[in-house]
Amino acid sequence: MQPIRLGLVGYGKIAQDQHVPAIHANPAFELVAVATQGQPCAGVENFKSLGELLESGVQVDAIAFCTPPQGRFALVQEALAAGKHVLVEKPPCATLGEAMALVEHVSEQGVSGLFAWHSRYAQGIEAAREWLSTRTLQSVQIDWKEDVRKWHPGQAWIWQPGGLGVFDPGINALSIVTHLLPLPLFVESAELRVPSNCQSPIAASIKMSDTRQLDIRAEFDFDHGHDELWSIEIRCAEGTLRLDNGGALLSIDGVRQTVSEEGEYAAVYQHFQQLIGNKASDLDLQPLRLVADSFFVGSRASVEPFYD
Amino acid sequence: MQPIRLGLVGYGKIAQDQHVPAIHANPAFELVAVATQGQPCAGVENFKSLGELLESGVQVDAIAFCTPPQGRFALVQEALAAGKHVLVEKPPCATLGEAMALVEHVSEQGVSGLFAWHSRYAQGIEAAREWLSTRTLQSVQIDWKEDVRKWHPGQAWIWQPGGLGVFDPGINALSIVTHLLPLPLFVESAELRVPSNCQSPIAASIKMSDTRQLDIRAEFDFDHGHDELWSIEIRCAEGTLRLDNGGALLSIDGVRQTVSEEGEYAAVYQHFQQLIGNKASDLDLQPLRLVADSFFVGSRASVEPFYD
C-alpha cells in the first residue's frame, strides 16, 4: 500500500517535538512538504505558506495543522477546498462557530478529518474506558494544576482575549473526561479568576453534569508552583478509578494498572490513518464547547495581577 | 382538520402578552393546558408543573416553552421524551451545549421543534430577505441601543452570570442578520463593557464576518436613554437596505417599502404549524452561538457601576 503523503503547516515547537517524530515513526505516512514561516524542516520540501504548498505540484493527500488556532479556520478551509484530509491540533479553532463550520465542511468535502485531542491518547485512557464501561458512575473530580511560568514562559497570547488562560491545559482534561464518560456533558456554573492585568482566567472552578445528573467538578489552577497535578478521579459504585500524570497512570482503588506503552502522538497518527482508511472522521466539538460555555455562563472575579 | 392541541409552560409576561393571544387567534391551534407556578390562565386546565400536565391525561400534541432559559433544558427533554412537538422561546437554553443537545434530541424523537427567534418574523424581514437575495453584499452595521431601565426594570437576573446583559436584546439583532445573510457568521472580536458591580455587559462592540470576509459590525448599548435605536443597515453594490424599529420598518436607499402586516408571534405560530404539518424542524443555533463566542473571545473592560 502506498503511504499517505502528508503536508504539515506550522513547524513550531509542537510540530518539532511531537508531530514530525510521530509521522517519521509511522510507515503509513510519508512527510513530503512543510509550510512554515520559521526554520525549515529538514529532509522535505519547505514552503512559506499553505497556498504555495498546494500550488507547488507536490502531491499531498492530507495536511496536519500545527499553527495557532487563531487564523487556522481559513487555512483548514483552503486544504478542504483542495480535497485534502485534515488533522487539526487542539484547540481546533479560535471560536466554537469556526469549529462547527469545519465539521460541516469536512462532511461536505467527503474527506477525513480529525480534531486531535491528544490527551485522549494518553497511556491510561483506553484501559480506563474499558473499566468504566461496565461500572455505575457516581461522581467525577478533575484537578488540573500546574505552573504557567514553567510551561508557557513569556507567552503573552495566553492571557489575551481569545487566549484560553488556564483552559489551555484544562481543555486537555475536558477532552479526556468527555472521552471517558458515556453521555454529553453540560456546564452548570463556573467561577473564573482573572488577574487584574489579564483577559483570561488563571484559575477556574467548573460544575458540570450530564442528563443523568452526574456530579462533575473541575479545579483548574495555572499558578500552582512546581507540584503539578493532572488527575481525574471517577467514583463508581464498584470502586474508584484514578488517572494521574495527565492520563499516563491509571489506578483502581489505589492499585496501579497496566496501561498502553504507545505515545500520545503515535496513537493520534494511527487513528488518523484508520480514519482515512475507513473514509471516516472524528471531529468532536465537546471540549471546546465546554470551554466556550464556561466563559459564557461563568462568573468572573478579579484576582491579583500576573507577572511572568 | 383537527387543531393541534397545545400545552404552554410558564404563563409569565411574554406568554400573556404574546403567545396566548397569538394561539387564540390561530384556528390551527387549540390551547388546552398551561403549566405555571404563578397566576393561572383563564379558560384552560392549569397545572403546577409540566410533569403534572403530562401525567394528567389531558391530550396535547405540542408544548410551547415560555419559562426562563435556565432550567428549560430539562423541561424540553421531558416533553420530547413524551413525544411532543416543542416550540422554545428565545434564547432556547442557558448554554450552547444544552441547545446543541436539544437539536439532536428533537431529531432522535422524530417530532417537530422550533427555536422561536421571534424578531425574524418582524414585518420588514421577508421583504428585506427577498431584496437582498439578488444583491451584492458589501457591509453590515447593526445598532441596537435601548434603555434597560425601561425594558427590564428591576430584573437583576440579566446582570448575573449566564444573564445575557445587553445581549438579551442584542440576540434579536443577531437572529435577524443571520436570517438575512446567506452564509454563516463568525465572531472575529468583541469588546464587552461590564459594570463593576455586574457580571454581564451593559454595552458591546462586535466584529463578525462570513467566509467571504463580509464586514459585519454590531454596537449594542443597554444604557442609551429613551432615544431607542434598533436598526440594521446593509450596504450592497446596488444600494443600501435599512431596517428600523427592530425590523418592523424597511427602507431601500431611504425610500420606505411595503412590509407584511402580520404580527411577530402570529407568524411564529404559523411557522410552527407548517413545521408540524411538514414533519420538519427549525432549530437554528446560530444566534446563541454568536453570543457564546462573543463571551468566549471578547475582551472585557470594567465600566461604572449600574444602578437600576
Coordinates of C-alpha atoms in Angstrom, one line a residue:
Chain A
M1 CA 0.0 0.0 0.0
Q2 CA 1.2 3.5 -0.8
P3 CA 1.9 5.7 2.2
I4 CA -0.4 8.6 2.9
R5 CA 1.5 11.7 1.5
L6 CA 1.4 14.3 4.3
G7 CA 1.9 18.1 4.3
L8 CA 2.3 19.9 7.6
V9 CA 1.6 23.5 8.3
G10 CA 3.3 25.4 11.2
Y11 CA 6.7 23.9 12.0
G12 CA 6.8 25.2 15.6
K13 CA 7.5 23.6 18.9
I14 CA 4.6 21.1 18.9
A15 CA 5.4 20.0 15.4
Q16 CA 9.1 19.6 16.1
D17 CA 8.7 17.8 19.4
Q18 CA 5.7 15.6 18.7
H19 CA 4.2 15.6 15.1
V20 CA 7.2 15.1 13.0
P21 CA 8.8 12.3 15.1
A22 CA 5.4 10.5 15.2
I23 CA 5.0 10.8 11.5
H24 CA 8.5 9.6 10.8
A25 CA 7.9 6.6 13.1
N26 CA 4.8 5.6 11.2
P27 CA 5.4 3.9 7.8
A28 CA 1.7 4.6 6.8
F29 CA 2.7 8.2 6.4
E30 CA 5.3 10.0 4.3
L31 CA 6.0 13.6 5.2
V32 CA 6.5 15.3 1.8
A33 CA 6.1 19.0 2.5
V34 CA 6.1 21.6 5.2
A35 CA 4.6 25.1 5.1
T36 CA 6.1 27.4 7.8
Q37 CA 7.4 30.9 8.3
G38 CA 10.1 29.9 10.8
Q39 CA 13.0 27.5 10.5
P40 CA 12.6 24.9 7.7
C41 CA 12.0 21.2 8.3
A42 CA 15.0 19.0 7.2
G43 CA 14.5 16.4 4.5
V44 CA 11.3 17.7 2.9
E45 CA 10.3 20.5 0.6
N46 CA 9.5 23.7 2.5
F47 CA 7.1 26.4 1.5
K48 CA 6.3 29.8 3.0
S49 CA 2.5 29.2 3.0
L50 CA -0.1 26.5 2.6
G51 CA -1.1 28.2 -0.6
E52 CA 2.4 27.9 -2.1
L53 CA 2.5 24.2 -1.0
L54 CA -0.9 23.4 -2.6
E55 CA 0.1 25.2 -5.8
S56 CA 3.6 23.7 -6.0
G57 CA 2.7 20.5 -7.7
V58 CA 3.9 18.4 -4.8
Q59 CA 1.3 15.7 -4.3
V60 CA -0.2 15.5 -0.8
D61 CA -3.2 13.5 0.4
A62 CA -3.5 15.1 3.8
I63 CA -2.5 18.1 5.8
A64 CA -1.6 18.4 9.5
F65 CA -2.3 21.8 11.1
C66 CA 0.1 22.8 13.9
T67 CA -0.3 26.6 13.6
P68 CA -2.0 28.5 16.5
P69 CA -5.8 28.3 16.5
Q70 CA -6.2 31.9 15.5
G71 CA -6.2 32.0 11.7
R72 CA -6.4 28.3 11.4
F73 CA -10.0 28.2 10.2
A74 CA -9.2 29.8 6.8
L75 CA -6.2 27.5 6.4
V76 CA -8.1 24.4 7.0
Q77 CA -10.8 25.5 4.6
E78 CA -8.1 26.0 2.0
A79 CA -7.0 22.4 2.4
L80 CA -10.5 21.1 2.4
A81 CA -11.3 23.0 -0.8
A82 CA -8.3 21.2 -2.3
G83 CA -9.8 17.9 -1.3
K84 CA -7.2 17.0 1.4
H85 CA -7.8 15.1 4.6
V86 CA -7.1 17.2 7.6
L87 CA -5.6 16.7 11.1
V88 CA -6.1 19.7 13.4
E89 CA -4.2 20.3 16.6
K90 CA -6.1 21.3 19.7
P91 CA -8.0 23.5 20.2
P92 CA -9.2 23.2 16.6
C93 CA -10.2 26.9 16.0
A94 CA -10.4 30.3 17.7
T95 CA -14.2 30.1 18.2
L96 CA -16.8 27.4 18.5
G97 CA -18.5 28.8 15.4
E98 CA -15.5 28.2 13.3
A99 CA -15.1 24.7 14.6
M100 CA -18.8 23.9 14.0
A101 CA -18.4 25.1 10.4
L102 CA -15.3 22.9 9.9
V103 CA -17.3 19.9 10.9
E104 CA -19.8 20.7 8.2
H105 CA -17.1 21.5 5.6
V106 CA -15.3 18.2 6.2
S107 CA -18.6 16.3 5.7
E108 CA -19.4 18.2 2.5
Q109 CA -16.0 17.5 1.0
G110 CA -16.2 13.8 1.7
V111 CA -12.7 13.7 3.2
S112 CA -11.5 12.5 6.6
G113 CA -11.0 15.0 9.4
L114 CA -9.5 14.6 12.9
F115 CA -9.6 17.1 15.8
A116 CA -6.5 15.8 17.5
W117 CA -7.4 15.9 21.3
H118 CA -4.0 14.4 22.0
S119 CA -4.7 13.8 25.7
R120 CA -7.3 11.2 24.8
Y121 CA -4.4 9.0 23.6
A122 CA -2.5 9.1 27.0
Q123 CA -1.4 5.7 28.0
G124 CA -4.0 5.0 30.7
I125 CA -7.1 6.2 28.8
E126 CA -8.1 3.1 26.9
A127 CA -7.8 0.8 30.0
A128 CA -9.8 3.4 31.9
R129 CA -12.6 3.5 29.3
E130 CA -12.8 -0.3 29.3
W131 CA -13.1 -0.5 33.1
L132 CA -15.7 2.3 33.3
S133 CA -17.8 0.8 30.5
T134 CA -19.4 -1.7 32.9
R135 CA -19.5 0.4 36.1
T136 CA -22.1 2.6 37.8
L137 CA -20.8 6.2 37.8
Q138 CA -21.3 8.3 40.9
S139 CA -19.1 11.4 40.7
V140 CA -16.1 12.9 38.9
Q141 CA -13.4 15.2 40.3
I142 CA -10.8 16.8 38.0
D143 CA -7.7 18.6 39.3
W144 CA -5.5 20.1 36.7
K145 CA -2.9 22.3 38.4
E146 CA 0.4 23.5 37.1
D147 CA 2.8 26.4 36.9
V148 CA 2.2 28.5 33.8
R149 CA 5.6 30.1 34.3
K150 CA 7.2 26.7 33.6
W151 CA 5.0 25.6 30.7
H152 CA 4.3 28.9 29.0
P153 CA 7.1 31.3 29.9
G154 CA 6.6 34.6 28.2
Q155 CA 3.6 33.5 26.2
A156 CA 1.5 36.7 26.4
W157 CA -1.1 35.4 23.9
I158 CA -2.5 33.0 26.5
W159 CA -3.7 36.0 28.6
Q160 CA -5.2 38.0 25.7
P161 CA -8.9 37.9 24.6
G162 CA -9.4 34.5 22.9
G163 CA -6.4 33.1 24.7
L164 CA -7.6 30.3 26.9
G165 CA -5.7 31.1 30.1
V166 CA -5.9 28.1 32.4
F167 CA -8.3 26.4 30.0
D168 CA -5.3 25.8 27.7
P169 CA -4.2 22.9 29.8
G170 CA -7.7 22.5 31.2
I171 CA -9.2 21.6 27.8
N172 CA -7.0 18.5 27.8
A173 CA -8.7 17.3 31.0
L174 CA -12.1 18.1 29.4
S175 CA -11.1 16.2 26.3
I176 CA -10.3 13.2 28.5
V177 CA -13.5 13.2 30.6
T178 CA -15.7 13.6 27.6
H179 CA -14.0 10.6 26.1
L180 CA -14.4 8.5 29.2
L181 CA -18.0 9.3 30.1
P182 CA -20.9 7.8 28.1
L183 CA -23.1 10.9 27.9
P184 CA -22.5 14.5 26.8
L185 CA -21.6 17.0 29.5
F186 CA -23.0 20.4 30.2
V187 CA -21.7 23.4 32.1
E188 CA -23.9 24.3 35.0
S189 CA -21.8 27.0 36.5
A190 CA -18.2 28.2 36.5
E191 CA -16.1 30.6 38.5
L192 CA -13.3 32.2 36.6
R193 CA -10.5 34.0 38.5
V194 CA -8.9 36.6 36.2
P195 CA -5.7 38.5 37.0
S196 CA -6.5 42.2 37.1
N197 CA -4.0 42.8 34.3
C198 CA -5.2 39.9 32.0
Q199 CA -8.2 38.9 30.0
S200 CA -8.1 35.2 30.6
P201 CA -8.5 33.2 33.8
I202 CA -5.6 32.0 35.8
A203 CA -7.8 29.6 37.8
A204 CA -11.3 28.2 37.4
S205 CA -13.8 26.0 39.2
I206 CA -16.4 24.4 37.0
K207 CA -19.5 22.4 37.8
M208 CA -20.8 20.1 35.1
S209 CA -23.4 17.4 34.7
D210 CA -24.8 15.0 32.2
T211 CA -28.5 14.3 31.5
R212 CA -28.4 11.8 34.4
Q213 CA -27.3 14.5 36.8
L214 CA -23.8 13.0 37.3
D215 CA -21.8 15.4 39.5
I216 CA -18.7 16.5 37.7
R217 CA -16.3 19.1 39.2
A218 CA -13.1 20.6 37.8
E219 CA -10.5 22.7 39.5
F220 CA -8.0 24.3 37.1
D221 CA -5.1 26.3 38.5
F222 CA -2.3 27.8 36.5
D223 CA -0.4 29.3 39.4
H224 CA 0.3 26.1 41.3
G225 CA 4.0 26.2 41.9
H226 CA 6.1 23.1 40.9
D227 CA 3.9 20.5 42.5
E228 CA 2.0 19.6 39.3
L229 CA -1.3 17.7 39.5
W230 CA -3.1 16.4 36.4
S231 CA -5.6 14.0 37.9
I232 CA -9.1 12.7 37.2
E233 CA -10.9 10.7 39.9
I234 CA -14.1 8.8 39.0
R235 CA -16.1 7.3 41.8
C236 CA -18.2 4.4 40.9
A237 CA -20.5 2.1 42.9
E238 CA -17.9 -0.7 42.3
G239 CA -14.7 1.3 43.2
T240 CA -12.7 4.4 42.4
L241 CA -10.8 4.9 39.2
R242 CA -7.9 7.5 39.2
L243 CA -5.9 8.8 36.3
D244 CA -2.7 10.7 37.1
N245 CA 0.0 12.5 35.2
G246 CA -2.5 13.7 32.6
G247 CA -3.8 10.2 31.9
A248 CA -0.5 8.3 31.7
L249 CA -1.0 6.5 35.0
L250 CA -4.1 4.5 35.9
S251 CA -5.1 3.1 39.3
I252 CA -8.3 1.4 40.5
D253 CA -8.9 1.6 44.3
G254 CA -5.3 2.7 44.7
V255 CA -3.8 -0.3 42.7
R256 CA -1.7 0.7 39.7
Q257 CA -3.0 -0.8 36.5
T258 CA -1.2 -1.9 33.3
V259 CA -1.5 0.7 30.6
S260 CA -0.6 1.2 26.9
E261 CA 3.0 1.8 26.0
E262 CA 2.3 3.8 22.9
G263 CA 3.0 7.6 22.9
E264 CA 0.1 10.1 22.6
Y265 CA 1.1 11.3 19.1
A266 CA 1.9 7.9 17.8
A267 CA -1.7 6.9 18.7
V268 CA -3.0 10.2 17.2
Y269 CA -1.5 9.4 13.8
Q270 CA -2.5 5.8 13.9
H271 CA -6.1 6.9 14.5
F272 CA -5.8 9.4 11.6
Q273 CA -4.5 6.6 9.4
Q274 CA -7.5 4.4 10.3
L275 CA -10.0 7.3 9.7
I276 CA -8.6 7.8 6.2
G277 CA -8.8 4.1 5.5
N278 CA -12.4 3.9 6.7
K279 CA -13.4 7.2 5.0
A280 CA -14.5 8.4 8.4
S281 CA -14.0 11.5 10.6
D282 CA -13.5 12.2 14.3
L283 CA -14.4 15.9 14.9
D284 CA -15.6 16.1 18.5
L285 CA -16.6 19.7 19.4
Q286 CA -17.3 18.9 23.0
P287 CA -14.1 20.0 24.8
L288 CA -14.2 23.4 23.0
R289 CA -17.9 23.7 23.6
L290 CA -17.4 23.2 27.4
V291 CA -14.8 25.9 27.4
A292 CA -16.9 28.4 25.4
D293 CA -19.9 27.7 27.7
S294 CA -17.7 28.2 30.8
F295 CA -16.7 31.6 29.5
F296 CA -20.4 32.3 28.5
V297 CA -22.1 31.5 31.9
G298 CA -19.1 31.7 34.2
S299 CA -18.8 34.4 36.9
R300 CA -15.6 36.4 37.0
A301 CA -13.6 37.6 39.9
S302 CA -10.6 39.8 39.6
V303 CA -7.5 38.5 41.3
E304 CA -4.0 39.9 41.8
P305 CA -2.1 40.8 38.7
F306 CA 0.0 38.2 37.0
Y307 CA 3.7 38.8 36.1
D308 CA 5.6 36.2 34.2
Chain B
M1 CA -58.6 19.0 10.2
Q2 CA -58.3 18.7 13.9
P3 CA -56.5 21.6 15.6
I4 CA -53.1 21.0 17.1
R5 CA -53.6 20.6 20.9
L6 CA -51.2 22.8 22.7
G7 CA -49.8 23.0 26.2
L8 CA -47.9 26.0 27.4
V9 CA -45.3 26.1 30.2
G10 CA -44.6 29.3 32.0
Y11 CA -47.5 31.7 32.0
G12 CA -45.5 34.9 32.6
K13 CA -45.4 38.2 30.8
I14 CA -44.3 37.0 27.3
A15 CA -46.9 34.2 27.4
Q16 CA -49.7 36.6 28.4
D17 CA -48.7 39.4 26.1
Q18 CA -47.7 37.5 23.0
H19 CA -48.1 33.7 23.0
V20 CA -51.6 33.2 24.3
P21 CA -53.2 36.0 22.1
A22 CA -51.4 34.5 19.0
I23 CA -52.5 31.0 19.8
H24 CA -56.1 32.1 20.3
A25 CA -56.1 34.0 17.0
N26 CA -54.9 30.9 15.1
P27 CA -57.6 28.3 14.4
A28 CA -54.9 25.7 13.7
F29 CA -54.1 25.5 17.4
E30 CA -56.2 24.8 20.5
L31 CA -54.7 25.8 23.8
V32 CA -55.8 23.0 26.1
A33 CA -53.4 23.2 29.2
V34 CA -51.0 25.5 30.9
A35 CA -48.3 24.6 33.5
T36 CA -47.3 27.6 35.6
Q37 CA -46.4 28.5 39.1
G38 CA -47.9 31.9 39.0
Q39 CA -51.4 33.1 38.2
P40 CA -53.5 30.6 36.2
C41 CA -54.5 31.1 32.6
A42 CA -58.3 31.5 32.1
G43 CA -60.3 29.0 30.0
V44 CA -57.9 26.1 30.1
E45 CA -56.8 23.4 32.6
N46 CA -53.9 24.7 34.7
F47 CA -51.2 22.6 36.3
K48 CA -48.3 23.3 38.7
S49 CA -45.7 21.6 36.5
L50 CA -45.1 20.1 33.1
G51 CA -44.8 16.7 34.8
E52 CA -48.4 17.1 36.2
L53 CA -49.6 18.2 32.9
L54 CA -48.1 15.3 31.0
E55 CA -49.4 12.8 33.6
S56 CA -52.9 14.3 33.8
G57 CA -54.4 12.5 30.8
V58 CA -55.1 15.8 29.0
Q59 CA -54.1 15.1 25.4
V60 CA -51.6 17.5 24.0
D61 CA -49.7 17.3 20.7
A62 CA -47.2 20.1 21.3
I63 CA -45.7 22.2 24.1
A64 CA -44.7 25.9 24.0
F65 CA -41.9 26.8 26.5
C66 CA -42.1 30.4 27.9
T67 CA -40.1 29.8 31.2
P68 CA -36.7 31.4 31.6
P69 CA -33.9 29.7 29.7
Q70 CA -32.3 28.5 33.0
G71 CA -33.9 25.1 33.7
R72 CA -35.6 24.9 30.4
F73 CA -33.3 22.1 29.0
A74 CA -34.7 19.5 31.4
L75 CA -38.3 20.6 30.7
V76 CA -38.0 20.4 27.0
Q77 CA -36.4 17.0 27.3
E78 CA -39.3 15.9 29.4
A79 CA -41.7 17.0 26.6
L80 CA -39.6 15.3 23.9
A81 CA -39.5 12.1 25.8
A82 CA -43.3 12.2 25.8
G83 CA -43.2 12.6 22.0
K84 CA -44.5 16.1 21.9
H85 CA -43.6 18.8 19.3
V86 CA -41.8 21.7 21.0
L87 CA -41.7 25.5 20.5
V88 CA -39.0 27.1 22.6
E89 CA -38.8 30.9 23.3
K90 CA -35.5 32.7 22.8
P91 CA -32.8 32.1 23.9
P92 CA -33.5 28.4 23.8
C93 CA -31.3 27.3 26.7
A94 CA -28.9 28.5 29.3
T95 CA -25.8 27.2 27.4
L96 CA -24.9 26.4 23.9
G97 CA -24.2 22.8 24.9
E98 CA -27.8 22.4 26.1
A99 CA -29.2 23.9 22.9
M100 CA -27.0 21.6 20.7
A101 CA -28.2 18.6 22.6
L102 CA -31.8 19.6 22.1
V103 CA -31.3 19.8 18.3
E104 CA -30.1 16.1 18.5
H105 CA -33.0 15.0 20.8
V106 CA -35.7 16.6 18.6
S107 CA -34.2 14.7 15.6
E108 CA -34.0 11.4 17.5
Q109 CA -37.6 11.7 18.7
G110 CA -38.8 12.4 15.1
V111 CA -41.0 15.3 16.3
S112 CA -41.0 19.0 15.1
G113 CA -39.1 21.6 17.0
L114 CA -38.9 25.4 16.7
F115 CA -36.4 27.7 18.3
A116 CA -38.6 30.8 18.2
W117 CA -36.3 33.7 17.2
H118 CA -39.3 36.0 17.1
S119 CA -37.5 39.0 15.7
R120 CA -37.1 37.1 12.4
Y121 CA -40.8 37.5 11.9
A122 CA -40.8 41.3 12.3
Q123 CA -42.8 42.9 9.5
G124 CA -39.9 44.1 7.3
I125 CA -37.8 40.9 7.3
E126 CA -39.3 38.9 4.5
A127 CA -39.2 41.8 2.1
A128 CA -35.7 42.5 3.1
R129 CA -34.6 38.9 2.5
E130 CA -36.2 39.0 -0.9
W131 CA -34.5 42.2 -1.9
L132 CA -31.1 41.1 -0.6
S133 CA -31.3 37.7 -2.3
T134 CA -30.2 39.2 -5.7
R135 CA -27.8 41.9 -4.4
T136 CA -24.0 42.0 -3.9
L137 CA -23.3 42.5 -0.2
Q138 CA -20.6 45.0 0.9
S139 CA -21.0 45.6 4.7
V140 CA -23.4 45.4 7.6
Q141 CA -23.9 47.8 10.5
I142 CA -26.1 46.8 13.4
D143 CA -27.1 49.4 16.1
W144 CA -29.2 48.0 18.9
K145 CA -29.5 50.6 21.6
E146 CA -32.1 51.0 24.3
D147 CA -32.7 51.8 28.0
V148 CA -32.5 48.8 30.2
R149 CA -34.3 50.7 33.0
K150 CA -37.3 51.0 30.7
W151 CA -37.4 47.4 29.3
H152 CA -36.1 45.4 32.2
P153 CA -36.8 47.4 35.4
G154 CA -35.5 45.6 38.5
Q155 CA -34.6 42.4 36.6
A156 CA -31.4 41.5 38.4
W157 CA -31.1 38.2 36.7
I158 CA -30.0 39.9 33.5
W159 CA -26.7 41.0 35.2
Q160 CA -25.9 37.7 36.8
P161 CA -23.6 35.0 35.4
G162 CA -25.4 33.4 32.5
G163 CA -27.7 36.5 32.2
L164 CA -27.1 38.0 28.8
G165 CA -26.8 41.7 29.7
V166 CA -27.1 43.7 26.6
F167 CA -27.0 40.5 24.5
D168 CA -30.6 39.9 25.7
P169 CA -31.9 42.5 23.2
G170 CA -28.8 42.1 21.0
I171 CA -29.5 38.4 20.3
N172 CA -32.6 39.6 18.5
A173 CA -30.5 41.6 16.1
L174 CA -28.2 38.6 15.7
S175 CA -31.2 36.4 14.9
I176 CA -32.2 38.9 12.2
V177 CA -28.9 39.3 10.5
T178 CA -28.2 35.5 10.5
H179 CA -31.6 35.1 8.8
L180 CA -31.0 37.8 6.2
L181 CA -27.4 36.8 5.2
P182 CA -26.7 33.8 3.1
L183 CA -23.6 32.5 4.8
P184 CA -22.9 31.6 8.5
L185 CA -21.3 34.3 10.6
F186 CA -18.3 34.1 12.8
V187 CA -17.2 36.3 15.7
E188 CA -13.8 37.8 15.0
S189 CA -13.5 40.0 18.1
A190 CA -15.7 41.7 20.7
E191 CA -15.4 44.3 23.3
L192 CA -17.7 43.8 26.3
R193 CA -18.2 46.7 28.7
V194 CA -19.2 45.3 32.1
P195 CA -20.4 47.5 35.0
S196 CA -18.1 47.0 38.0
N197 CA -21.0 45.7 40.1
C198 CA -22.3 43.3 37.4
Q199 CA -21.3 40.1 35.6
S200 CA -22.8 40.8 32.2
P201 CA -22.1 43.5 29.7
I202 CA -24.1 46.7 29.5
A203 CA -22.6 47.5 26.1
A204 CA -20.7 45.6 23.4
S205 CA -19.0 46.2 20.1
I206 CA -18.7 43.1 17.9
K207 CA -16.8 42.4 14.7
M208 CA -18.1 39.5 12.7
S209 CA -17.5 38.1 9.2
D210 CA -18.5 35.3 7.0
T211 CA -16.3 33.0 4.8
R212 CA -16.3 35.7 2.1
Q213 CA -14.9 38.3 4.6
L214 CA -18.1 40.4 4.7
D215 CA -17.6 43.2 7.2
I216 CA -20.3 43.0 9.9
R217 CA -20.2 45.3 12.9
A218 CA -22.6 45.5 15.8
E219 CA -23.0 48.1 18.5
F220 CA -25.1 47.1 21.5
D221 CA -25.9 49.6 24.2
F222 CA -28.2 49.0 27.1
D223 CA -27.8 52.5 28.7
H224 CA -29.0 54.6 25.8
G225 CA -31.6 56.8 27.4
H226 CA -35.0 57.0 25.8
D227 CA -33.9 57.5 22.2
E228 CA -34.2 53.9 21.1
L229 CA -32.4 52.6 18.1
W230 CA -32.9 49.1 16.7
S231 CA -31.5 49.3 13.2
I232 CA -29.6 47.1 10.7
E233 CA -28.1 48.8 7.7
I234 CA -26.8 46.6 4.8
R235 CA -24.8 48.2 2.1
C236 CA -24.8 46.5 -1.3
A237 CA -23.3 47.4 -4.6
E238 CA -26.9 48.2 -5.8
G239 CA -28.0 50.3 -2.9
T240 CA -28.5 50.4 0.9
L241 CA -31.1 48.5 2.8
R242 CA -32.1 49.6 6.2
L243 CA -34.3 48.0 8.8
D244 CA -35.6 50.1 11.7
N245 CA -37.7 49.6 14.8
G246 CA -36.3 46.1 15.3
G247 CA -37.2 45.0 11.7
A248 CA -40.7 46.5 11.5
L249 CA -39.7 49.2 9.1
L250 CA -37.8 48.7 5.8
S251 CA -36.3 51.3 3.5
I252 CA -34.1 51.0 0.4
D253 CA -31.9 54.0 -0.4
G254 CA -34.0 56.0 2.1
V255 CA -37.4 55.1 0.5
R256 CA -39.9 53.3 2.8
Q257 CA -41.0 49.9 1.5
T258 CA -44.3 48.0 1.9
V259 CA -44.0 45.3 4.5
S260 CA -46.0 42.5 6.0
E261 CA -48.9 43.4 8.3
E262 CA -48.7 40.2 10.3
G263 CA -47.5 40.3 13.9
E264 CA -44.3 38.6 15.0
Y265 CA -46.0 35.9 17.2
A266 CA -48.8 35.3 14.7
A267 CA -46.1 34.4 12.2
V268 CA -44.1 32.4 14.8
Y269 CA -47.2 30.1 15.3
Q270 CA -48.0 29.9 11.7
H271 CA -44.4 28.7 11.1
F272 CA -44.7 26.2 13.9
Q273 CA -48.0 24.9 12.4
Q274 CA -46.3 24.4 9.0
L275 CA -43.3 22.7 10.6
I276 CA -45.6 20.2 12.3
G277 CA -47.5 19.7 9.0
N278 CA -44.3 19.1 7.1
K279 CA -42.7 16.9 9.8
A280 CA -39.8 19.4 9.9
S281 CA -37.9 21.4 12.4
D282 CA -36.3 24.9 12.5
L283 CA -33.7 24.8 15.3
D284 CA -31.1 27.4 14.4
L285 CA -28.2 27.6 16.9
Q286 CA -26.5 30.5 15.2
P287 CA -27.7 33.5 17.3
L288 CA -26.8 31.8 20.6
R289 CA -23.5 30.6 19.2
L290 CA -22.6 34.1 18.2
V291 CA -23.4 35.3 21.8
A292 CA -21.4 32.4 23.4
D293 CA -18.4 33.1 21.1
S294 CA -18.6 36.8 21.9
F295 CA -18.3 36.0 25.6
F296 CA -15.6 33.4 24.8
V297 CA -13.2 35.6 22.8
G298 CA -14.4 39.0 23.8
S299 CA -12.2 41.4 25.8
R300 CA -13.7 42.9 28.9
A301 CA -13.5 46.4 30.3
S302 CA -14.9 47.4 33.7
V303 CA -17.2 50.4 33.5
E304 CA -19.0 52.4 36.1
P305 CA -21.4 50.5 38.3
F306 CA -25.0 50.1 37.2
Y307 CA -27.9 51.0 39.5
D308 CA -31.5 50.4 38.4

